[in-house]
CSV table of C-alpha atoms in Angstrom, one decimal:
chain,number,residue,atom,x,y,z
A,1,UNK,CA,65.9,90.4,98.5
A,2,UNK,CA,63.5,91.5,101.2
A,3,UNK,CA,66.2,90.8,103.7
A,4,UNK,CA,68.6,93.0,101.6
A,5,UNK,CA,66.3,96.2,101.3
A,6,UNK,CA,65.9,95.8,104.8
A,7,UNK,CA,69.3,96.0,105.8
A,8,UNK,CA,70.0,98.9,104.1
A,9,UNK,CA,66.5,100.7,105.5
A,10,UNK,CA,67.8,99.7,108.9
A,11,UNK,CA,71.6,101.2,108.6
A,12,UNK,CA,70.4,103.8,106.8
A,13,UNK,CA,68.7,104.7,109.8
A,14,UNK,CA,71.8,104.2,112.3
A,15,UNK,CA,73.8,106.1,110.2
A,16,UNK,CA,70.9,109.0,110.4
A,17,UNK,CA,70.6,108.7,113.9
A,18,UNK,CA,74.2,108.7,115.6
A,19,UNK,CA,75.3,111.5,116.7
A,20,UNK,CA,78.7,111.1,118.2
A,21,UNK,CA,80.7,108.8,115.9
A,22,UNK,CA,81.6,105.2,116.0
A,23,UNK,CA,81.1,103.5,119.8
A,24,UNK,CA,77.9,105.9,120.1
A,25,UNK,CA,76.5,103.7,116.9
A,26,UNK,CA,77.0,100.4,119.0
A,27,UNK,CA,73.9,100.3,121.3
A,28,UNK,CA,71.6,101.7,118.1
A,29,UNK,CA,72.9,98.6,116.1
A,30,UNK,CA,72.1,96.2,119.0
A,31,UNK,CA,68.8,97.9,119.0
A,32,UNK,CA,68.2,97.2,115.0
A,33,UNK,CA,69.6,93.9,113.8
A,34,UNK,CA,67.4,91.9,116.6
A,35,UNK,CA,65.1,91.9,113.2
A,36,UNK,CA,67.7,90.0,111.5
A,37,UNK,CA,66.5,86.5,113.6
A,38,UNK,CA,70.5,85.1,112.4
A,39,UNK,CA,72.5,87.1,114.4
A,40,UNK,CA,73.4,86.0,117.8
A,41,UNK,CA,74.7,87.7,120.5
A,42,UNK,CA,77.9,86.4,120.3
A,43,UNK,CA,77.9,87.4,116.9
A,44,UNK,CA,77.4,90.9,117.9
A,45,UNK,CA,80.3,91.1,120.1
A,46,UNK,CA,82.5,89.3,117.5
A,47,UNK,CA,81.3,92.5,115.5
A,48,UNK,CA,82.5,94.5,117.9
A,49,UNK,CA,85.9,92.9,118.5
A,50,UNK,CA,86.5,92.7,114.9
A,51,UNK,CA,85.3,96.3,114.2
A,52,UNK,CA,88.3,97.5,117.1
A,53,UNK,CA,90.8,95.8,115.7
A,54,UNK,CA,90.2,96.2,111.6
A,55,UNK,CA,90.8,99.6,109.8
A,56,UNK,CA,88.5,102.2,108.8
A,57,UNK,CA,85.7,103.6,110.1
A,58,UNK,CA,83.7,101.6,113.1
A,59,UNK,CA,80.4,101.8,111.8
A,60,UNK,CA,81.3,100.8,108.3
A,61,UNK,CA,82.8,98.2,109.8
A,62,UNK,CA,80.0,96.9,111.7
A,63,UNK,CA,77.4,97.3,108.9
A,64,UNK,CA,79.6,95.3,106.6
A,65,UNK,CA,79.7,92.4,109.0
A,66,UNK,CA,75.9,92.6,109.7
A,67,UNK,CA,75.2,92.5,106.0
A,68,UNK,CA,77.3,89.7,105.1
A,69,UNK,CA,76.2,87.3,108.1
A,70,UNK,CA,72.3,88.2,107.4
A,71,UNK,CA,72.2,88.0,103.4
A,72,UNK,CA,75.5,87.5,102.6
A,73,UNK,CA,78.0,90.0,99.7
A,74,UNK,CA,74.8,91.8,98.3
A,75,UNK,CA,73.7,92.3,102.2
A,76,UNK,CA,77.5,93.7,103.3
A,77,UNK,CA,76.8,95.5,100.1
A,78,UNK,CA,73.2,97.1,101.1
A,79,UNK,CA,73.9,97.8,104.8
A,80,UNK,CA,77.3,99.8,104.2
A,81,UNK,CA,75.9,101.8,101.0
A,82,UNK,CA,73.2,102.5,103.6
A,83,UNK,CA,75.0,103.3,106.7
A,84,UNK,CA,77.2,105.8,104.3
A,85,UNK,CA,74.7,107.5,102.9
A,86,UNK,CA,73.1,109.5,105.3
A,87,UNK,CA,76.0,111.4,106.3
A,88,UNK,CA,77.5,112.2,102.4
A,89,UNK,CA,73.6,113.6,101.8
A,90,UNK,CA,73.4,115.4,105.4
A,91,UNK,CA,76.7,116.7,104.7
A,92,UNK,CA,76.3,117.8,101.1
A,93,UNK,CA,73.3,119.9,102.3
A,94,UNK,CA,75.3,121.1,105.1
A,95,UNK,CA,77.6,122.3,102.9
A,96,UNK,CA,75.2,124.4,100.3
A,97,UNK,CA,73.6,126.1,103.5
A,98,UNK,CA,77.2,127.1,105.2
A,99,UNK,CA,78.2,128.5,101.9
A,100,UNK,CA,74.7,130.3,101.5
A,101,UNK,CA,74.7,132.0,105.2
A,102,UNK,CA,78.4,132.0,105.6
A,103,UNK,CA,78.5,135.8,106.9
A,104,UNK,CA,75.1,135.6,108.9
A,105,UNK,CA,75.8,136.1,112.7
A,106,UNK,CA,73.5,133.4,113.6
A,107,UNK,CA,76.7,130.7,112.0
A,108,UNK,CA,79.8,132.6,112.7
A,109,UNK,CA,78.6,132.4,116.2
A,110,UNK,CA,77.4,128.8,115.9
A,111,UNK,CA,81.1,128.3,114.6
A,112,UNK,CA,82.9,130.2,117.7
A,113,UNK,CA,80.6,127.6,119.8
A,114,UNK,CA,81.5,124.2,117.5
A,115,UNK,CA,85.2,125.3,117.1
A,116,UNK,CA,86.7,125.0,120.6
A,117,UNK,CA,83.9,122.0,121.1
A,118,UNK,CA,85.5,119.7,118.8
A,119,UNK,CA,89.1,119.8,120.5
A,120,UNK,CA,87.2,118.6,123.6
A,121,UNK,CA,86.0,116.2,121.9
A,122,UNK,CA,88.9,114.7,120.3
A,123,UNK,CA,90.8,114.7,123.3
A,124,UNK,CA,88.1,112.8,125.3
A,125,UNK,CA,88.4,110.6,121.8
A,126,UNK,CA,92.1,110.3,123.3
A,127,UNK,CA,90.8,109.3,126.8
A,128,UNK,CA,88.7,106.7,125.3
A,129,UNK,CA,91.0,105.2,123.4
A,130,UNK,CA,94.2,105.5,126.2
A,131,UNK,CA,91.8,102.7,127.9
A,132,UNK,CA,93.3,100.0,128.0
A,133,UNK,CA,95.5,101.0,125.5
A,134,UNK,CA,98.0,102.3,127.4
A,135,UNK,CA,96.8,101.9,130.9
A,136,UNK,CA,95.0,98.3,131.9
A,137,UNK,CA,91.7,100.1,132.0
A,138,UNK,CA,90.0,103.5,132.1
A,139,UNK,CA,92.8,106.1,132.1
A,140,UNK,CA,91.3,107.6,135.5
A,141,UNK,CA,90.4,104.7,138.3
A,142,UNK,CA,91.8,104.0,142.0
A,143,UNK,CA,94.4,101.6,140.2
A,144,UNK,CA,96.6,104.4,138.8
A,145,UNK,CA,99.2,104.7,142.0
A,146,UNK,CA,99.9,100.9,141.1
A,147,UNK,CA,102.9,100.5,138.7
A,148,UNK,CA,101.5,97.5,137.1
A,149,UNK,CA,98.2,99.5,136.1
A,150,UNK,CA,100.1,101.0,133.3
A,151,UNK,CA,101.2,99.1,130.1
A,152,UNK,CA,104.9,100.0,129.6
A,153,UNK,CA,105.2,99.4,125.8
A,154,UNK,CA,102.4,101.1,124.8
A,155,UNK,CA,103.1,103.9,126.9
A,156,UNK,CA,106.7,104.2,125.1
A,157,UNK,CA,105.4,104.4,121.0
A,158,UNK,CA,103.2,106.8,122.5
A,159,UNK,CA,105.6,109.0,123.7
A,160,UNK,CA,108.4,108.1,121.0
A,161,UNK,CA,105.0,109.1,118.2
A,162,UNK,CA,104.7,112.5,120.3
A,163,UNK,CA,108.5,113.3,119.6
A,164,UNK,CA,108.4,111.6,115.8
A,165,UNK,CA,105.6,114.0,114.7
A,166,UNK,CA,106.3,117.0,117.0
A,167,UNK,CA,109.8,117.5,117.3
A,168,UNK,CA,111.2,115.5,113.6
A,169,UNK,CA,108.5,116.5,111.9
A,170,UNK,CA,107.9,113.0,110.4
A,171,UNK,CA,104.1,112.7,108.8
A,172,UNK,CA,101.7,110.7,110.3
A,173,UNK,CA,101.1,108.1,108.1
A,174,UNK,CA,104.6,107.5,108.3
A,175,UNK,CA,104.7,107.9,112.1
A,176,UNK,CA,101.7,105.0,112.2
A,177,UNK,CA,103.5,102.5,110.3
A,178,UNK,CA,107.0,102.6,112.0
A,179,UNK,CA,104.4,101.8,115.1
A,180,UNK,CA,102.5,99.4,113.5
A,181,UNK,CA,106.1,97.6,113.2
A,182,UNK,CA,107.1,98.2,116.2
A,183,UNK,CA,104.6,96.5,117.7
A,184,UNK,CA,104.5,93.5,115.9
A,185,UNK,CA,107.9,92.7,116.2
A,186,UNK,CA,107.6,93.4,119.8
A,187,UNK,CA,104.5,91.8,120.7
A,188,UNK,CA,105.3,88.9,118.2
A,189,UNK,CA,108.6,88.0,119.8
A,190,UNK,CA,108.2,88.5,123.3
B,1,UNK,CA,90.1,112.7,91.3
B,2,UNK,CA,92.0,109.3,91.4
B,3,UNK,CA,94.4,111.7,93.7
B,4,UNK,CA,91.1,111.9,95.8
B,5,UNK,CA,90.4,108.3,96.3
B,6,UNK,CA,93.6,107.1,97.1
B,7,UNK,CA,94.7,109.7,99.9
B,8,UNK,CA,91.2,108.5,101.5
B,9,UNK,CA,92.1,104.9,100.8
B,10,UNK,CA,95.0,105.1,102.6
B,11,UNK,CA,93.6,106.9,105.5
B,12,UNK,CA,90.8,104.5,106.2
B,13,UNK,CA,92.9,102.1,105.9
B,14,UNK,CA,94.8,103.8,108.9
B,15,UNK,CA,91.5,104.6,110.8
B,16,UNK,CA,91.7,101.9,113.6
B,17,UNK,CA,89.5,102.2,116.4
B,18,UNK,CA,87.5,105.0,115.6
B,19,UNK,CA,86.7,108.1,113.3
B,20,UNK,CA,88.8,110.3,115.1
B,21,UNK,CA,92.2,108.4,114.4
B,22,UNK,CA,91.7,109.7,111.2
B,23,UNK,CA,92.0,113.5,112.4
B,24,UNK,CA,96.0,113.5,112.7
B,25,UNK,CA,96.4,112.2,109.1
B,26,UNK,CA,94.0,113.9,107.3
B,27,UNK,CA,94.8,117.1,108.2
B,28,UNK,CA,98.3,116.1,107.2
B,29,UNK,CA,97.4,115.2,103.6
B,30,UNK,CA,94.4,118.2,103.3
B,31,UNK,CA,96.6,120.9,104.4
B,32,UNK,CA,100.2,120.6,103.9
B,33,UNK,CA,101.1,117.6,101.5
B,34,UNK,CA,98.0,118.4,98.8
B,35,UNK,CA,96.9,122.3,100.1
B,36,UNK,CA,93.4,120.9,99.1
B,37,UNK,CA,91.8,123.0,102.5
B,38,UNK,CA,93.1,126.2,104.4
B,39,UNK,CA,93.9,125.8,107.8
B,40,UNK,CA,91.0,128.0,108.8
B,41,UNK,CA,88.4,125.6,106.2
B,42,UNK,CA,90.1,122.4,107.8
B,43,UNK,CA,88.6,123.2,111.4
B,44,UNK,CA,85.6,124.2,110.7
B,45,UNK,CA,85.3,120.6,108.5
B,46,UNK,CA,86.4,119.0,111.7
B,47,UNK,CA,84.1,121.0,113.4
B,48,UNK,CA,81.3,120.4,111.2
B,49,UNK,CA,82.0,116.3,110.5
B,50,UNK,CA,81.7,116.1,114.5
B,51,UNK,CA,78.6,117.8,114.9
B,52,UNK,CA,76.5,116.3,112.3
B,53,UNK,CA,75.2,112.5,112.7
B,54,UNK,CA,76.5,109.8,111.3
B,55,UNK,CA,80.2,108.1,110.7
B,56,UNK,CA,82.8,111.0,111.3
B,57,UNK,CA,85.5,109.7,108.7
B,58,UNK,CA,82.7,109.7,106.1
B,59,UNK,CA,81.4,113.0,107.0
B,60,UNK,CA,84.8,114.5,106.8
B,61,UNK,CA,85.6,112.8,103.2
B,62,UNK,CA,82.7,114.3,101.7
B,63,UNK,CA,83.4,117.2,102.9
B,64,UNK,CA,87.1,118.0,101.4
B,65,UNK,CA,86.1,115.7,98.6
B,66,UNK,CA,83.4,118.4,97.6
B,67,UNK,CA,85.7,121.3,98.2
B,68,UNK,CA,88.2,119.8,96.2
B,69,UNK,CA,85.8,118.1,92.9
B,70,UNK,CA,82.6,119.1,93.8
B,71,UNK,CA,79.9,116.0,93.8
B,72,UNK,CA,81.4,113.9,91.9
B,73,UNK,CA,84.8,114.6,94.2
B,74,UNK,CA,82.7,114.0,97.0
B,75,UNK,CA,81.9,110.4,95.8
B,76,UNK,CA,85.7,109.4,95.0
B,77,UNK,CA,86.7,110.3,98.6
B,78,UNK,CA,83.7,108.5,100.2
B,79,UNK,CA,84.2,105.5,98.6
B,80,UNK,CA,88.2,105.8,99.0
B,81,UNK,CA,87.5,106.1,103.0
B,82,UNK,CA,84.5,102.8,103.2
B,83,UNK,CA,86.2,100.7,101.1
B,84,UNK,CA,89.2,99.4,103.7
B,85,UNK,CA,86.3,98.9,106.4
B,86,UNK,CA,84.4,96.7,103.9
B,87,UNK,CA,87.1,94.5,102.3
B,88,UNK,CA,88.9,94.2,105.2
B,89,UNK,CA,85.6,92.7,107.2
B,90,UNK,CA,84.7,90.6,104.3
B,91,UNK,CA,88.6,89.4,104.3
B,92,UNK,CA,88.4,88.9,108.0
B,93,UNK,CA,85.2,86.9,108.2
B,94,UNK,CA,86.6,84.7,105.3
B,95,UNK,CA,89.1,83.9,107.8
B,96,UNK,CA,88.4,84.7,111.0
B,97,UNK,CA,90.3,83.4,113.6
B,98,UNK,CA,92.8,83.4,111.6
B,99,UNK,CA,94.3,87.0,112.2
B,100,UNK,CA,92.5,87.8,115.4
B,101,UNK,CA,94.9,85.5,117.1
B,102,UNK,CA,98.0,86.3,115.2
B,103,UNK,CA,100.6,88.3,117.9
B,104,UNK,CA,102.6,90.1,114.7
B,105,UNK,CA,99.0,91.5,113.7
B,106,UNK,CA,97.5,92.3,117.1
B,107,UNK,CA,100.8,93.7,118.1
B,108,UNK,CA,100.8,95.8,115.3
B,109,UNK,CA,97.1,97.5,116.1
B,110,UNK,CA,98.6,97.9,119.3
B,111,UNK,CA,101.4,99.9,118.1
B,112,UNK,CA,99.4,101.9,115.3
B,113,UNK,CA,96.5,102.6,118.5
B,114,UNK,CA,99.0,103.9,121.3
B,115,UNK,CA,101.0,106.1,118.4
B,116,UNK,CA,97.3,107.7,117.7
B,117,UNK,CA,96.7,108.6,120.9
B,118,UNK,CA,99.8,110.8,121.1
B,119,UNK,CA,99.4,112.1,116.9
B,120,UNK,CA,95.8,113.3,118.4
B,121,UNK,CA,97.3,115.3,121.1
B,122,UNK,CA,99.7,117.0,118.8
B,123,UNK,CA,96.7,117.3,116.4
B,124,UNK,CA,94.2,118.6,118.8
B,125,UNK,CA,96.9,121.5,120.7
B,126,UNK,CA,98.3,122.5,116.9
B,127,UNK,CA,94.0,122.7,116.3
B,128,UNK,CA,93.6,124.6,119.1
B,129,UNK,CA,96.3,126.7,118.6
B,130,UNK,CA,95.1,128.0,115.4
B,131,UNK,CA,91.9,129.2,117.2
B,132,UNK,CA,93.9,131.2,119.1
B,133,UNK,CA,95.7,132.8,116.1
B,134,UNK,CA,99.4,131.3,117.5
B,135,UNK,CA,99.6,128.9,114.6
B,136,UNK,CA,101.5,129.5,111.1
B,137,UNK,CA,99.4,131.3,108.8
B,138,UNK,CA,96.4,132.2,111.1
B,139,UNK,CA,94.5,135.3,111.3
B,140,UNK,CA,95.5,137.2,114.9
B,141,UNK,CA,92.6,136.9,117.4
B,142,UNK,CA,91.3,139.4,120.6
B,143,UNK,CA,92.0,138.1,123.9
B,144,UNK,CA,89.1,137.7,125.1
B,145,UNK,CA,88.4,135.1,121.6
B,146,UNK,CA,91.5,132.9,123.4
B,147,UNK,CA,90.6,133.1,126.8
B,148,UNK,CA,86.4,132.1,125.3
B,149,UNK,CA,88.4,129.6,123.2
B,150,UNK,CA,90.5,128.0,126.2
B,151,UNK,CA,87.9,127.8,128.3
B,152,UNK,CA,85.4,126.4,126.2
B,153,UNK,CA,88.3,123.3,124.8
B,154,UNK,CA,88.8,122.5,128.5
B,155,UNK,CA,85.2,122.3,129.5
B,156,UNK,CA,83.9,120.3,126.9
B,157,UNK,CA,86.6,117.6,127.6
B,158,UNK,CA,85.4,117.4,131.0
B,159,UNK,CA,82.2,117.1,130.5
B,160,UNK,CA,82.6,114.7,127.8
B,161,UNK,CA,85.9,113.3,129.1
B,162,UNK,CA,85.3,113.1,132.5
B,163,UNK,CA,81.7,113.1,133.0
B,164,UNK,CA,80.5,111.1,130.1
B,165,UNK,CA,77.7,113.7,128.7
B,166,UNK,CA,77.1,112.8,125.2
B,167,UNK,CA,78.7,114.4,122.3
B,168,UNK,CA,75.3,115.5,120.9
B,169,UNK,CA,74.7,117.9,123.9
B,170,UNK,CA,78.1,119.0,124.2
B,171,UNK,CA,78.1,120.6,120.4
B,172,UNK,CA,74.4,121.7,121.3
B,173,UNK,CA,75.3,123.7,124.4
B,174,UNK,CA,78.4,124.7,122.2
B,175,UNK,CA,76.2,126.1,119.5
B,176,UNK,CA,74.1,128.0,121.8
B,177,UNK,CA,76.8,129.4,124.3
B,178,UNK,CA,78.9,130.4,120.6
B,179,UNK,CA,75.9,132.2,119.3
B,180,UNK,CA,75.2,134.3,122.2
B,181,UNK,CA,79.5,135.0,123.0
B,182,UNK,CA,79.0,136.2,119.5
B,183,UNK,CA,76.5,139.1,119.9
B,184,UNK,CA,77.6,140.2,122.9
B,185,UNK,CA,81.4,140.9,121.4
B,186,UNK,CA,80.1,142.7,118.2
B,187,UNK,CA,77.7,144.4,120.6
B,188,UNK,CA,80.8,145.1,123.2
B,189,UNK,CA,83.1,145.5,119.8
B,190,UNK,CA,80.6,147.9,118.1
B,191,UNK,CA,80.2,150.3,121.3
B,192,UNK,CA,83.7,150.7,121.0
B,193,UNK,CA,83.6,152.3,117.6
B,194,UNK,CA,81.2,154.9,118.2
B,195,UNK,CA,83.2,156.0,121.5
């Protein structure tokens, strides 16, 4: 029981704490669970493998994992309710306050500021996740002039997704599971 | 309400490799399949869920969930967006090994991961777009607004992009830089009214 209030105390923290989403969360978790004496440090990069490669977000993810290998359902249970919460109570304050000073300078110039910021941000999101993605490492490095730096299949759904959503108009969801096929009938038979 | 929950279901369950994957989708199903946000109320929830700590996807769902149903709204969408993190780890672990080494299943992240990294850039220049007033439905915007706009986009991504500052700092500078480009046009703007 002790173990399981202490999980959720601990991602409650991490979720308080990260600023920057995800990957930023990583080195903060490393940081926490050494409390939890059962996790290894292989474990921890099997958590982050796993939390790559399975859907949703990376540090609900991660706190799931955590829970279940420390205290087991009612652990996965404790660390993601508390890894979750601080953001739906931060936010829901956020919320009353924007609502409250809506028209004060102060926050429609904070906005002008935050607005172009967060296109920046998602396409450095884009960079990040191009790595070997697309390219057999970080998007820029010494290896781009070589052909065989750049992963050819990849490279193709991204472009074919570009014209799919831009040009045909096809939603997203739709446009991710096409790909999703694509590349396990690909990958799985070559 | 169940509307709520299962739009978010489906786009954590689409959210692979990180919060922002989920940008191109939601802003699908929040502005033109459900009309639950405005274009103008979808940025500045982008906007906002970036800036503010914690896991972006879950920041974001409360947010339109609490437009949308108020708390209880909130809640649904929440849930709806954690839940395919958490069964599908507890899935995983049950058999693990099992799917990490399957070639139809890693093929397919592949797939889904390279066709986000081209949605974003569509999401990100129809985004941006917008804040210039060019998009369908926005309000028209000063030159000077685009050319602030522009410059601002494109120095953020370097600094984050290219010379790895942290997010955190990046929205703080952005904050303080918007809050003083702010008084200086209503100054500038108000100086022109009384000529």
């Amino acid at each position: 029981m002790i173990t399981v209030l202490k999980l959720f105390a601990a991602f409650f923290k991490i979720g308080l704490f990260s600023f920057g989403g995800g990957n930023a969360m990583l080195p903060l978790i490393y940081q926490s669970i050494q409390q939890f004496g059962k996790l290894s440090g292989s474990d921890f990069s099997d958590m982050v493998a796993l939390s790559q490669v399975t859907p949703g977000p990376v540090a609900v993810n991660a706190a799931t994992f955590i829970g279940l290998k420390a205290a087991g359902m009612t652990g996965a249970v404790s660390a993601t309710i508390g890894v979750c919460l601080p953001c739906f109570l931060i936010m829901l304050i956020v919320i009353k306050l924007l609502d409250r000073y809506r028209n004060s300078t102060i926050v429609e110039g904070a906005f002008a500021g935050i607005r172009p910021v967060t296109i920046g941000l998602l396409l450095s999101a884009v960079i990040f996740m191009m790595n070997s993605v697309l390219v057999k490492g970080p998007v820029i490095s010494a290896d781009m002039a070589d052909i065989g730096y750049y992963n050819p299949i990849p490279i193709a759904i991204f472009a074919v997704s570009i014209l799919l959503i831009s040009l045909v108009k096809m939603k997203p969801l739709h446009v991710m599971l096409l790909m999703g096929a694509a590349g396990a009938v690909i990958y799985g038979v070559m | 309400m169940i509307n709520l929950f299962w739009e978010f279901f489906k786009i954590g369950l689409f959210t692979i490799g990180g919060g922002a994957a989920m940008i191109p989708q939601i802003q699908h199903v929040a502005t033109v399949e459900k009309g639950w946000l405005d274009d103008e109320e979808m940025l500045d929830c982008i906007a906002v869920g970036q800036s503010l700590p914690g896991v972006i996807a879950i920041n974001i769902a409360t947010y339109v969930g609490y437009r949308k149903r108020g708390l209880a709204g909130a809640l649904m969408a929440t849930f709806g967006v954690a839940l395919p993190a958490f069964l599908s780890i507890i899935i995983l672990v049950a058999v693990l090994g099992a799917i990490g080494d399957n070639r139809f299943v890693a093929g397919a992240f592949m797939g889904i991961k390279a066709a986000v990294c081209g949605l974003l850039i569509v999401s990100s220049i129809k985004l941006l777009m917008q804040m210039c007033g060019k998009g369908a439905g926005s309000r028209p915007v000063g030159k000077s607004r685009i050319v602030f706009t522009v410059i601002m986009s494109l120095a953020s991504l370097i600094a984050v992009g290219f010379f790895g500052l942290t997010a955190v700092a990046v929205i703080l500078a952005g904050i303080v830089i918007g809050i003083v480009y702010y008084r200086v046009e209503s100054m500038k703007s108000s100086q022109e009214v009384q000529k």
